[in-house]
C-alpha positions as a LaTeX table, in Angstrom:
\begin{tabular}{lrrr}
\hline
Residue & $x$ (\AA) & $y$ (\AA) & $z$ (\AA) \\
\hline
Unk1 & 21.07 & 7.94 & $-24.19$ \\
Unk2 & 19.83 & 4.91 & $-22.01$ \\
Unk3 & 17.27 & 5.56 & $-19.34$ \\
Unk4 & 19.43 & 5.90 & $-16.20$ \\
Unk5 & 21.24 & 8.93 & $-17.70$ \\
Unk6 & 17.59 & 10.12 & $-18.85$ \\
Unk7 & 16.39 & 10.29 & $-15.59$ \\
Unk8 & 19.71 & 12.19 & $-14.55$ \\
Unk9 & 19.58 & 15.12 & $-17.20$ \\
Unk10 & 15.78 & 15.21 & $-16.46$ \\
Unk11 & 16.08 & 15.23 & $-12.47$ \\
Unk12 & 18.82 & 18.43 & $-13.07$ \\
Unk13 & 16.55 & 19.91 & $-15.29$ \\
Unk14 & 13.24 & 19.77 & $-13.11$ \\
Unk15 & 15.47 & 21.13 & $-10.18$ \\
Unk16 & 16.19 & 24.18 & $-11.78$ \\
Unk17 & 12.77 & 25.07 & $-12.95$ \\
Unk18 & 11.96 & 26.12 & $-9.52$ \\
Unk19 & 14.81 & 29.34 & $-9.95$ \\
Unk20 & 13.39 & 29.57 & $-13.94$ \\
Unk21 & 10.65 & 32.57 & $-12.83$ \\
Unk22 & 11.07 & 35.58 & $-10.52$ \\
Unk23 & 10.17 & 35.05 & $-7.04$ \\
Unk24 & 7.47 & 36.00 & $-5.18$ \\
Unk25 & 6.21 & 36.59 & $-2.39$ \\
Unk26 & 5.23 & 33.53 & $-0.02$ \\
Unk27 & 1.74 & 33.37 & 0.79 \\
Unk28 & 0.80 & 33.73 & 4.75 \\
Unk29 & $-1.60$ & 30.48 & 5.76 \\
Unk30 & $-0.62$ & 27.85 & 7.07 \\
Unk31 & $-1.31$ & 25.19 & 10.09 \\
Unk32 & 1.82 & 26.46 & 12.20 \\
Unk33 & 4.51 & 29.58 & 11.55 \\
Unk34 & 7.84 & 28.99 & 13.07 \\
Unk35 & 9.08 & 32.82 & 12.01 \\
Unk36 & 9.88 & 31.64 & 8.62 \\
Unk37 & 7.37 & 32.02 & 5.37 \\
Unk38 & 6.97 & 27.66 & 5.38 \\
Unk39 & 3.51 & 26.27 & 6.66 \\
Unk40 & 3.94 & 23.14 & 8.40 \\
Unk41 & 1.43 & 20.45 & 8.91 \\
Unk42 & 1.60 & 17.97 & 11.45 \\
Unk43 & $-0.30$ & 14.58 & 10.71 \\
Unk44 & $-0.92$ & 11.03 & 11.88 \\
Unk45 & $-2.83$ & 8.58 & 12.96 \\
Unk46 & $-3.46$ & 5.49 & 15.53 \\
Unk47 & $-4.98$ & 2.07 & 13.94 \\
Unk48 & $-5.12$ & $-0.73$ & 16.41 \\
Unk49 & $-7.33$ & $-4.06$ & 15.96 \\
Unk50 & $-8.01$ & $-7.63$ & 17.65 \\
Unk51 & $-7.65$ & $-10.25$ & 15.32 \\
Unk52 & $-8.52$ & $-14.32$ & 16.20 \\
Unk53 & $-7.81$ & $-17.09$ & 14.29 \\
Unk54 & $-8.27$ & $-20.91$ & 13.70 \\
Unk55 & $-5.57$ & $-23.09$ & 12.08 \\
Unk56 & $-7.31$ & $-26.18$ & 12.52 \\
Unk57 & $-5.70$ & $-27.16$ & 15.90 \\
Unk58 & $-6.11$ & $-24.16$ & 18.23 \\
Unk59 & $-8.21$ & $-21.35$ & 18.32 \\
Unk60 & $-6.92$ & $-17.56$ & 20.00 \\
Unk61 & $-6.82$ & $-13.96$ & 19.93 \\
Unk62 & $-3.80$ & $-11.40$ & 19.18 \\
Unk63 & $-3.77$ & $-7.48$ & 20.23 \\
Unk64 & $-2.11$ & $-5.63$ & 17.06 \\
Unk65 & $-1.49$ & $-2.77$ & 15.12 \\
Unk66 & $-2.78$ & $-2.13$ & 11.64 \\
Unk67 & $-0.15$ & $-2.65$ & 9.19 \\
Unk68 & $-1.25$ & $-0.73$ & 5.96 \\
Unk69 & $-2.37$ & 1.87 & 7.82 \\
Unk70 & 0.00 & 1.83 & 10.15 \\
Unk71 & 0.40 & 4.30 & 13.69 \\
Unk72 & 2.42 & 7.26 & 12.89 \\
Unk73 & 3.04 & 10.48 & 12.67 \\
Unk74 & 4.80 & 13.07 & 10.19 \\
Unk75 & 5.43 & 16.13 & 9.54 \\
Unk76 & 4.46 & 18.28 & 5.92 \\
Unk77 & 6.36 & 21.59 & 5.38 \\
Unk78 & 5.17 & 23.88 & 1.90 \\
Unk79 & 6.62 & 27.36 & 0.83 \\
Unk80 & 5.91 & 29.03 & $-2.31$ \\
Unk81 & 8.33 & 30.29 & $-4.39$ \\
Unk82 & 6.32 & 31.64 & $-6.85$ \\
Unk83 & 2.22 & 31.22 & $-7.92$ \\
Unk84 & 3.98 & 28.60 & $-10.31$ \\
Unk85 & 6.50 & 26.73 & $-8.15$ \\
Unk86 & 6.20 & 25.51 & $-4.34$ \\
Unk87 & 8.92 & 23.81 & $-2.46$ \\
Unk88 & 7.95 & 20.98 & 0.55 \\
Unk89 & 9.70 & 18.60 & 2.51 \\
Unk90 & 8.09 & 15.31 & 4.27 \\
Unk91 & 9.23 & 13.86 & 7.52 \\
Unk92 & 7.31 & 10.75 & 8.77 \\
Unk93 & 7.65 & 8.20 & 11.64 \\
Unk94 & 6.00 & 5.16 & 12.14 \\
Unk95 & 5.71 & 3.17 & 15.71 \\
Unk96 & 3.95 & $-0.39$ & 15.94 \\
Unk97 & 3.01 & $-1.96$ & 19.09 \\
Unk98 & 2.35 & $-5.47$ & 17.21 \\
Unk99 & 3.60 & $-5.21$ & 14.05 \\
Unk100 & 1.14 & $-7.84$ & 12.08 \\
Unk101 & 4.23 & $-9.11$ & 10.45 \\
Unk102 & 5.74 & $-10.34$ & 13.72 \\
Unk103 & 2.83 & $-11.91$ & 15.61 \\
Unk104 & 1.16 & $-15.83$ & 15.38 \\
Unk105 & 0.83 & $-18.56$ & 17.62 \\
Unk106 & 3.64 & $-18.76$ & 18.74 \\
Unk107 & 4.80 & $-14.51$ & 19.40 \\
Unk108 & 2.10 & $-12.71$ & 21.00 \\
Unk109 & 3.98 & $-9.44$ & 22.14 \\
Unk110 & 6.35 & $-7.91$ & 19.62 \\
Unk111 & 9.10 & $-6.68$ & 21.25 \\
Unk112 & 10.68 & $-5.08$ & 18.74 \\
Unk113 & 8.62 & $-1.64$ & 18.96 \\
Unk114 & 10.89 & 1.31 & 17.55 \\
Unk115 & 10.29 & 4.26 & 15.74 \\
Unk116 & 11.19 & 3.61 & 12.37 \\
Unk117 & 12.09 & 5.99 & 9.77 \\
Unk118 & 9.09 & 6.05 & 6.48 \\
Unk119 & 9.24 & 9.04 & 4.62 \\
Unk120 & 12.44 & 11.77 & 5.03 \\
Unk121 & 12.53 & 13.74 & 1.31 \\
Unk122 & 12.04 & 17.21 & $-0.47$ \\
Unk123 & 10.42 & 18.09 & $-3.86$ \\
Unk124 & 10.08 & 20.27 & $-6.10$ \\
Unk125 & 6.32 & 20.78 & $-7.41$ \\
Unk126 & 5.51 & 23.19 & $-10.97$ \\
Unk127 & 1.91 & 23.58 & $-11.60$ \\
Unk128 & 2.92 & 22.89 & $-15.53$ \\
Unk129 & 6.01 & 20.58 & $-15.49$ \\
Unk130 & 4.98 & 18.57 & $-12.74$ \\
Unk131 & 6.72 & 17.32 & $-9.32$ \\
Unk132 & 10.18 & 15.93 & $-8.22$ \\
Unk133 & 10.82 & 14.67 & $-4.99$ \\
Unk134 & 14.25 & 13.10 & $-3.32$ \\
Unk135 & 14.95 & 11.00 & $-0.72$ \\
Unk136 & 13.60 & 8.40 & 1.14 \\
Unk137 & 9.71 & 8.03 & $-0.82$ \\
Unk138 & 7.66 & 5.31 & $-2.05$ \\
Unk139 & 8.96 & 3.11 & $-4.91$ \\
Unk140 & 6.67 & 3.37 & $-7.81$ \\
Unk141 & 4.92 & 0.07 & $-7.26$ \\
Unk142 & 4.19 & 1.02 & $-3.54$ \\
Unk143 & 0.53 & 1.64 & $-2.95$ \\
Unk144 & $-0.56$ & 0.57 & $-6.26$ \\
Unk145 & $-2.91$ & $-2.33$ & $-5.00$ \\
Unk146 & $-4.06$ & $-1.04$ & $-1.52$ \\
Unk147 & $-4.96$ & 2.21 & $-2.67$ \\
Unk148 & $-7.18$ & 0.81 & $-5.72$ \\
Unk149 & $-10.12$ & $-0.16$ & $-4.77$ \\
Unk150 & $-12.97$ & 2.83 & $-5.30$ \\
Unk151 & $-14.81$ & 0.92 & $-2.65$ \\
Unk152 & $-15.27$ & 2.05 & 0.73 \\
Unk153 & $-14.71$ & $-1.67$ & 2.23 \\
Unk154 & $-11.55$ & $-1.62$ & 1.02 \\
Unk155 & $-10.52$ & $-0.22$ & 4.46 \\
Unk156 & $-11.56$ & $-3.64$ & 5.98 \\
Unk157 & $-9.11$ & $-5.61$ & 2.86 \\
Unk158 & $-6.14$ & $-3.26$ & 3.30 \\
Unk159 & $-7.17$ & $-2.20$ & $-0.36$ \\
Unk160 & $-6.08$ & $-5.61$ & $-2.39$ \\
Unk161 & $-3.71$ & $-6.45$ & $-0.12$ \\
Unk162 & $-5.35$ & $-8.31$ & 3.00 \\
Unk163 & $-2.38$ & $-10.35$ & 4.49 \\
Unk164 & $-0.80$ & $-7.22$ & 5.52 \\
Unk165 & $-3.25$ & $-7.22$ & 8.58 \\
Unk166 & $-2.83$ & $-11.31$ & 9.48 \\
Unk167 & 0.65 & $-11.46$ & 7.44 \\
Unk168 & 2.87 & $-13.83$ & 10.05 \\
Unk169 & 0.05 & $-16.50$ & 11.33 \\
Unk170 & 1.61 & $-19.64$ & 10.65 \\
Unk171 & $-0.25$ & $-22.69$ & 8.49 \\
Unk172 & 0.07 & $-26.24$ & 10.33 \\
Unk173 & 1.14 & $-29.02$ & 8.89 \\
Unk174 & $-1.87$ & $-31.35$ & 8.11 \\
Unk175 & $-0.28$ & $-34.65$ & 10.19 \\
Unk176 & $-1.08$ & $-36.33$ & 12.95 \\
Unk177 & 1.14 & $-33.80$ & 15.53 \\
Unk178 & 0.07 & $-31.11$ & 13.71 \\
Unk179 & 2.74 & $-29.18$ & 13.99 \\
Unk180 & 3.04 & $-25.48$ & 12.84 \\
Unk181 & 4.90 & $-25.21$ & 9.96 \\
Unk182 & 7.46 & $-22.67$ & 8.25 \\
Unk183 & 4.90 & $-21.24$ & 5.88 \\
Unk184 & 3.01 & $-18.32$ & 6.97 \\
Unk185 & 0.38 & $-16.35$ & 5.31 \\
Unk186 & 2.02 & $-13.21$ & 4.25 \\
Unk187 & 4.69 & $-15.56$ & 2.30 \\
Unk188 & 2.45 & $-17.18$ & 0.08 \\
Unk189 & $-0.32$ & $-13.90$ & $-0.33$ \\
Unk190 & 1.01 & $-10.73$ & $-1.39$ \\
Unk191 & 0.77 & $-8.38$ & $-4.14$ \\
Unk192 & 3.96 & $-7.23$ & $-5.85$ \\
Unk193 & 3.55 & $-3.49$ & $-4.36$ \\
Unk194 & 6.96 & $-2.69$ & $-2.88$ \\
Unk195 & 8.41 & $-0.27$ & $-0.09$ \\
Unk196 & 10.47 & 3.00 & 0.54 \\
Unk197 & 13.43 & 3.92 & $-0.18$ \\
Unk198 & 15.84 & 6.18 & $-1.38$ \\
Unk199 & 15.45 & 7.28 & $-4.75$ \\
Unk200 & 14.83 & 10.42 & $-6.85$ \\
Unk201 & 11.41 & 10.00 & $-8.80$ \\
Unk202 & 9.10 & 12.61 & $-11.09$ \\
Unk203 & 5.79 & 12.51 & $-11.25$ \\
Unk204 & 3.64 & 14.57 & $-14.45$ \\
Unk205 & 1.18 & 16.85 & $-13.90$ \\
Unk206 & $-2.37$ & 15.69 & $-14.38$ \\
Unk207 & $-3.38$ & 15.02 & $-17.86$ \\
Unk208 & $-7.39$ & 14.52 & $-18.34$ \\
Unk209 & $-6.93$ & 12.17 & $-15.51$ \\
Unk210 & $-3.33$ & 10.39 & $-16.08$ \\
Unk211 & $-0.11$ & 10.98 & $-14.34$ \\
Unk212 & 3.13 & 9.04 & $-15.22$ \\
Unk213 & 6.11 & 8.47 & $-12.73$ \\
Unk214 & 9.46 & 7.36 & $-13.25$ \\
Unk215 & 11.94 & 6.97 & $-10.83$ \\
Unk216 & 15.71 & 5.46 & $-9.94$ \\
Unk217 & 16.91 & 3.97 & $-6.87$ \\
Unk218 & 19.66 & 2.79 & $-5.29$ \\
Unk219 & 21.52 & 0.08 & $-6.99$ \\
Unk220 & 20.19 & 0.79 & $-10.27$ \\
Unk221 & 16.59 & $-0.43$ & $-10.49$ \\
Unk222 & 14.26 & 1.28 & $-11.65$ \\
Unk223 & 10.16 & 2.00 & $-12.63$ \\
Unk224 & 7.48 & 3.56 & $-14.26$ \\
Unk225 & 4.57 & 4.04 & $-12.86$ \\
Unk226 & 0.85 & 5.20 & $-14.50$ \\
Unk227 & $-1.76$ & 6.38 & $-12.55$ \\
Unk228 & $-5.68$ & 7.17 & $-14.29$ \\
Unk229 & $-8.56$ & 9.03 & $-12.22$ \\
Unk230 & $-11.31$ & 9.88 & $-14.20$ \\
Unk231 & $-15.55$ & 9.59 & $-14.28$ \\
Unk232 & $-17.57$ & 8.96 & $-17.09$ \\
Unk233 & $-21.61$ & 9.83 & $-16.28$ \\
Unk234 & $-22.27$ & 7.93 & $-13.10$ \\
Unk235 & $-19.36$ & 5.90 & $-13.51$ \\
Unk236 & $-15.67$ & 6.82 & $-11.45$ \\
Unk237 & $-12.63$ & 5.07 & $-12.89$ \\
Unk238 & $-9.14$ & 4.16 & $-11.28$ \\
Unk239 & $-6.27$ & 2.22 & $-12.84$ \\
Unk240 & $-3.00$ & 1.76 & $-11.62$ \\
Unk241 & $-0.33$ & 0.14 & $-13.49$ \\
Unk242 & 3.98 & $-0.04$ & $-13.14$ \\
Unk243 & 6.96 & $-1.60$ & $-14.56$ \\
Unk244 & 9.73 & $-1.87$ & $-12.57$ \\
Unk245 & 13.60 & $-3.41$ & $-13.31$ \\
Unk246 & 15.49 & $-4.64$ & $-10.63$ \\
Unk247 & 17.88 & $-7.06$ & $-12.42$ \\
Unk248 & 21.26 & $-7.06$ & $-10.27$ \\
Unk249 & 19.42 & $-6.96$ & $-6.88$ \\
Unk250 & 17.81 & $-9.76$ & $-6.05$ \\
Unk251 & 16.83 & $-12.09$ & $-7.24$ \\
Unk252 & 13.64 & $-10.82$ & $-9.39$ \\
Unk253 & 14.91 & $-9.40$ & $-12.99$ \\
Unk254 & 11.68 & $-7.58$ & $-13.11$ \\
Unk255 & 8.07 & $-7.51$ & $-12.40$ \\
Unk256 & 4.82 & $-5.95$ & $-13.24$ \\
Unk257 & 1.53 & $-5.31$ & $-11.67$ \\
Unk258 & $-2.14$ & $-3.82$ & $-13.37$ \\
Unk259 & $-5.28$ & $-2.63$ & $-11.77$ \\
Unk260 & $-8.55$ & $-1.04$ & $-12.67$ \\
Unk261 & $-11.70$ & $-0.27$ & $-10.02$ \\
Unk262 & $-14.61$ & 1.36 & $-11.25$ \\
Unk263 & $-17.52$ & 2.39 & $-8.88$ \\
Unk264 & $-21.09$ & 3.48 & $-10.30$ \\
Unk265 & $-22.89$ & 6.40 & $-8.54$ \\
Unk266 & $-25.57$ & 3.56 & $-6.70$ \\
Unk267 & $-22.28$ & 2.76 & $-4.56$ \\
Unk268 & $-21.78$ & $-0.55$ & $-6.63$ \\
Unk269 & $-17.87$ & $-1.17$ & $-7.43$ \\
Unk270 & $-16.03$ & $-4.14$ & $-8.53$ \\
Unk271 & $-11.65$ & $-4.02$ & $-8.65$ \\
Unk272 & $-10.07$ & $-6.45$ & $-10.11$ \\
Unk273 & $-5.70$ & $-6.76$ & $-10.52$ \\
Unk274 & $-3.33$ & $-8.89$ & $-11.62$ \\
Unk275 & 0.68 & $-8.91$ & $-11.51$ \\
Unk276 & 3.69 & $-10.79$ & $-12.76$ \\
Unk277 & 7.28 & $-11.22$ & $-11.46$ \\
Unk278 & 9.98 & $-12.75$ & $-13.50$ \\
Unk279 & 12.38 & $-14.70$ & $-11.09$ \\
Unk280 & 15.94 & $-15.17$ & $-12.21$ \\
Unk281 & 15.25 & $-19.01$ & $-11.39$ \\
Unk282 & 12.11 & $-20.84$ & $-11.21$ \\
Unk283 & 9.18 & $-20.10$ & $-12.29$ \\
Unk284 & 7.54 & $-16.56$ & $-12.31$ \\
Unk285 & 5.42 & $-15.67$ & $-9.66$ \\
Unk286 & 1.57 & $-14.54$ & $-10.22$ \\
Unk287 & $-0.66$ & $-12.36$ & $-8.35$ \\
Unk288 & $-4.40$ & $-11.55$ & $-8.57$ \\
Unk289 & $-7.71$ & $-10.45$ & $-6.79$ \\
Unk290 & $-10.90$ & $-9.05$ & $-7.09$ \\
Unk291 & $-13.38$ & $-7.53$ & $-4.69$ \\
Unk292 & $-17.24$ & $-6.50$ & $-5.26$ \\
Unk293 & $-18.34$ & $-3.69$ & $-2.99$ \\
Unk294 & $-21.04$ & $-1.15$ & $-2.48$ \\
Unk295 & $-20.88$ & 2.03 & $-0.78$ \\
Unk296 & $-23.63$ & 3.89 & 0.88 \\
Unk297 & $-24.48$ & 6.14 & 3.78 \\
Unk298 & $-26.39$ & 3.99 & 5.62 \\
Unk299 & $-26.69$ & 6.04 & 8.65 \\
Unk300 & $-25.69$ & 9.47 & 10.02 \\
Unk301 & $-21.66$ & 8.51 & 10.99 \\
Unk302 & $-21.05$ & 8.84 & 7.57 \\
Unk303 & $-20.41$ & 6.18 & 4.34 \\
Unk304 & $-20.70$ & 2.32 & 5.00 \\
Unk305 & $-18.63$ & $-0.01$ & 2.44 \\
Unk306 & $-19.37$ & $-4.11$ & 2.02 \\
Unk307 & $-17.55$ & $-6.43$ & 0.30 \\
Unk308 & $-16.55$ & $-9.49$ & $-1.11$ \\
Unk309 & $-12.51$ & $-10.45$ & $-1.47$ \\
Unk310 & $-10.78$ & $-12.69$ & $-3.33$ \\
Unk311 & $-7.29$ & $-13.00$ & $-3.74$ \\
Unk312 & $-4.60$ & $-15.69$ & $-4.86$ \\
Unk313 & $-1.05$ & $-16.53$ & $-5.85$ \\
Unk314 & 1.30 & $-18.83$ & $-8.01$ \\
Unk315 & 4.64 & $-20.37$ & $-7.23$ \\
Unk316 & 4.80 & $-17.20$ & $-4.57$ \\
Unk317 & 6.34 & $-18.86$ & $-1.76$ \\
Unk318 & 7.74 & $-21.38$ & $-4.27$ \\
Unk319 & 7.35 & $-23.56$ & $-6.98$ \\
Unk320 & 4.21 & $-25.13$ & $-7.18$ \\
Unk321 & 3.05 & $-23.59$ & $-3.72$ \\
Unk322 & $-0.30$ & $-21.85$ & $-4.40$ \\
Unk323 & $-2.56$ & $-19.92$ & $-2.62$ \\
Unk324 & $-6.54$ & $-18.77$ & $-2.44$ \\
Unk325 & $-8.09$ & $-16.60$ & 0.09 \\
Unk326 & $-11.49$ & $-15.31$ & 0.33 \\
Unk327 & $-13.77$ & $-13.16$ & 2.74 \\
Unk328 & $-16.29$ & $-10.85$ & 3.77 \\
Unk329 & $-15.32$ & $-7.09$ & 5.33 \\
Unk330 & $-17.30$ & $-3.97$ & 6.63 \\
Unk331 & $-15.87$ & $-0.24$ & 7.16 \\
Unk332 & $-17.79$ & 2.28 & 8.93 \\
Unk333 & $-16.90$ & 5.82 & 8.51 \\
Unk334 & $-17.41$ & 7.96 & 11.55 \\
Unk335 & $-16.94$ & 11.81 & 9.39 \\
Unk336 & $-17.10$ & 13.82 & 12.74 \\
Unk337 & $-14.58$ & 11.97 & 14.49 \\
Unk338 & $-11.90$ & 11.55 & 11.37 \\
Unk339 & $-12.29$ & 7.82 & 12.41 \\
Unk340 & $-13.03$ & 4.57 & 10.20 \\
Unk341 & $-14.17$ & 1.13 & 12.70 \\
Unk342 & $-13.45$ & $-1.79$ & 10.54 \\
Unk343 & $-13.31$ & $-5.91$ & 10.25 \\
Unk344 & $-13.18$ & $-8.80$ & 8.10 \\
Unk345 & $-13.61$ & $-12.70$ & 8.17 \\
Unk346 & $-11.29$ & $-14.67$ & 5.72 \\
Unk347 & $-10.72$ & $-17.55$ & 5.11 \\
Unk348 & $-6.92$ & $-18.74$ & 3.75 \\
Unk349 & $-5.54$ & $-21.62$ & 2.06 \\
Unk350 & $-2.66$ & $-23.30$ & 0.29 \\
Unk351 & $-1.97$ & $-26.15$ & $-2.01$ \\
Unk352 & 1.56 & $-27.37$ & $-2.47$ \\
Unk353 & 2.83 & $-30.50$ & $-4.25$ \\
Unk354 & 2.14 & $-33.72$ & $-3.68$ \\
Unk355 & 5.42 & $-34.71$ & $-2.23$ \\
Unk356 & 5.28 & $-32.35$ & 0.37 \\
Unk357 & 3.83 & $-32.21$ & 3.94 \\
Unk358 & 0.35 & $-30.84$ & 3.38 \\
Unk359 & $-1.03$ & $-28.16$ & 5.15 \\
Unk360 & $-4.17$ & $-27.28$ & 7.10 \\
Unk361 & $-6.22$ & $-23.89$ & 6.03 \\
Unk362 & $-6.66$ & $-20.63$ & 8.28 \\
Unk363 & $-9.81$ & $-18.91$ & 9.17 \\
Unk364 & $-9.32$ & $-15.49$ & 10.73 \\
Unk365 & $-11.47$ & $-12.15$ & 12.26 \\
Unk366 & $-10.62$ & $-9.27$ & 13.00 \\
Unk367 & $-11.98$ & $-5.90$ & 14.22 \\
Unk368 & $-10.21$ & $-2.39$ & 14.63 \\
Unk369 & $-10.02$ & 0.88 & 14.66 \\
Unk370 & $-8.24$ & 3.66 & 12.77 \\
Unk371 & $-8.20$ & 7.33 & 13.82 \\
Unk372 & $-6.61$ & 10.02 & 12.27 \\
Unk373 & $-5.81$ & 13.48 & 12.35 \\
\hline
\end{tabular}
C-alpha cells in the first residue's frame, strides 16, 4: 500500500474513533455558550512596529505590521463527546495594514489590506490515538523554525526566521546610479517553513516528549513532521524536524529542514537549524542559522530575552546568489498586559557572481509592539 492510500485508510479510521465509545455528557465551561453544549473562544492579537533602514544610498522609516505574528483574530470552538474524545473547529482571520512583504523604498502604504482567510478546519482529538484535523491548517513544515527557539528574544528574530519582519526592502545595485535592484531581502533569506492550506493531517499523542505528523495536501504532496519537548535536570530541549514531497508542483521535488534549541535553567540558550531543498533544476538550495540568547526577569513586567542572530542561504534566490545576515534583538514581556515590546538591528548582505551587477548591503531597526488577547 503506498503512502497516499495510507494516509486515506488511516484518516477514515481516526474519524470514526470519535463514535467508537458511548457518549457522554458535554461538560458545562466554557468562554461563551451560544445555547448549544460547544465552548467557544475568541482570540487575537494586534502587532504593529516602525522599522528604518539604510541601503547604502538613502536612509528612511516604514509604519508596518508584524508579519509572523501577524494582526488577527479567530475563533476556537471545543465539545466533548466523551472524557476520551473532543470535537473543535478553528476559524481565523488575519488583516495587515503593511504587510512587511509589500513595503520598501519604493511602496510605503500597502494598499492591498483585506481580510484574508488563515485557518478554517475541524478535528478530531482522542486522548490515546491522537488528533486529526481537516481543512485549511498549517503544512507540516509551517512553524518549524519560528517557533524553535527556547529563547525569549526570539520574539525580536521572528523565531529563525527574521526577514519575515523586513522581507520586501530592496538591495541596490553597487554602481555609480545606484539603482535599486530586483533582489529583495526576503528572496534571498528564508527558511524552508511553508504555509496553509488545505489538507487532512494527524498528529500522535505525546510520547515522553515526541509527537509525529503526517499529512496530504492538495495535489499530492505530502510530509512528515517530528516534534520533541522534553528537559533533562536544568536543561529544556526542543527539536523540530520534517520531510516533505512535493514533486509535480513546483518546481522543488522535495525538501527538508532540522532544528534543535536547548535552554539551561540560568536563562542561557543557543538554537541552531539547518535545511535542504532539492530543485528539479539547479542546484539545491541551503538554509541555516543560529542564535545565542539568555532569558531572565530582569524587572517586574515580566521575562527579558537577548540575543545574537545569525542566519544565511545558498543558491536561494539563485545559483550562486548567497546570503549572510546578522544582528542583535531584545523582547520585553509585559505579563499583566498579555503584551511583548520588541526590536532588533541587523545587518543583511549578499554575494552573487562575479559577472553580475554587485550589490550594496542593508542595515535595518526596528521596534514594535505585539498585544494579544
Amino acid at each position: 500500500m503506498n503512502l497516499k492510500k495510507t494516509l486515506m485508510v488511516g484518516a477514515a479510521g481516526a474519524a470514526l474513533f470519535a463514535f467508537a465509545a458511548p457518549v457522554a455528557t458535554p461538560a458545562e465551561a466554557g468562554s461563551i455558550k451560544n445555547g448549544n453544549a460547544t465552548d467557544l473562544k475568541v482570540y487575537g492579537q494586534v502587532n504593529r512596529n516602525m522599522m528604518f533602514y539604510n541601503d547604502g544610498e538613502e536612509s528612511g522609516y516604514r509604519h508596518q505590521d508584524g508579519d509572523n505574528g501577524s494582526t488577527r483574530f479567530g475563533f476556537k470552538a471545543t465539545g466533548k463527546v466523551n472524557e476520551s474524545v473532543s470535537v473543535g473547529a478553528t476559524l481565523e482571520q488575519e488583516i495587515q495594514s503593511n504587510d512587511p512583504a509589500n513595503i520598501n523604498q519604493t511602496t510605503e502604504t500597502d494598499t492591498n489590506s483585506s481580510f484574508v482567510n488563515r485557518l478554517a478546519n475541524v478535528h478530531f482529538s482522542h486522548k490515546q490515538f491522537g488528533k486529526l484535523t481537516l481543512g485549511q491548517q498549517s503544512e507540516i513544515s509551517d512553524g518549524m523554525s519560528d517557533g524553535l527557539d527556547l529563547g525569549y528574544a526570539a520574539g525580536a528574530f521572528a523565531g529563525m526566521d527574521t526577514s519575515l519582519l523586513t522581507g520586501a526592502m530592496l538591495f541596490r545595485n553597487d554602481t555609480t546610479t545606484a539603482a535599486l535592484s530586483a533582489t529583495s531581502i526576503r528572496s534571498v533569506f528564508a527558511t524552508l517553513d511553508g504555509g496553509r492550506t488545505d489538507q487532512i493531517q494527524y498528529e500522535t499523542p505525546s510520547f515522553s516528549g515526541f509527537r509525529g505528523q503526517i499529512g496530504l495536501e492538495s495535489g499530492g504532496s505530502w510530509g512528515i513532521g517530528a516534534l520533541y519537548d522534553n528537559k533533562f535536570g536544568g536543561v529544556q530541549v526542543r527539536v523540530r524536524a520534517f520531510y516533505e514531497n512535493t514533486s509535480g508542483v513546483g518546481t522543488t521535488s522535495d525538501q527538508w529542514q532540522l532544528g534543535a534549541s536547548v535552554k539551561h535553567d540560568s536563562g542561557i540558550s543557543l538554537t541552531g537549524l539547518y535545511g535542504s531543498s532539492d530543485q528539479d533544476s539547479g542546484d539545491d538550495h541551503k538554509v541555516y542559522g543560529a542564535t545565542v540568547g539568555y532569558t531572565a526577569n530582569m524587572n517586574s513586567l515580566g521575562a527579558t530575552g537577548i540575543g545574537v542572530h545569525f542566519e544565511g542561504t545558498q543558491d536561494l534566490r539563485a545559483d550562486g546568489v548567497d546570503g549572510q545576515a546578522f544582528g542583535f534583538g531584545v523582547n520585553q514581556q509585559i505579563k499583566a498586559a498579555g503584551t511583548n515590546i520588541y526590536g532588533n538591528v541587523m545587518f543583511w548582505d549578499v554575494d552573487v557572481p562575479s559577472t553580475s551587477t554587485q550589490i550594496d548591503s542593508i542595515v535595518t531597526f526596528l521596534v514594535g509592539a505585539q498585544v494579544k488577547f
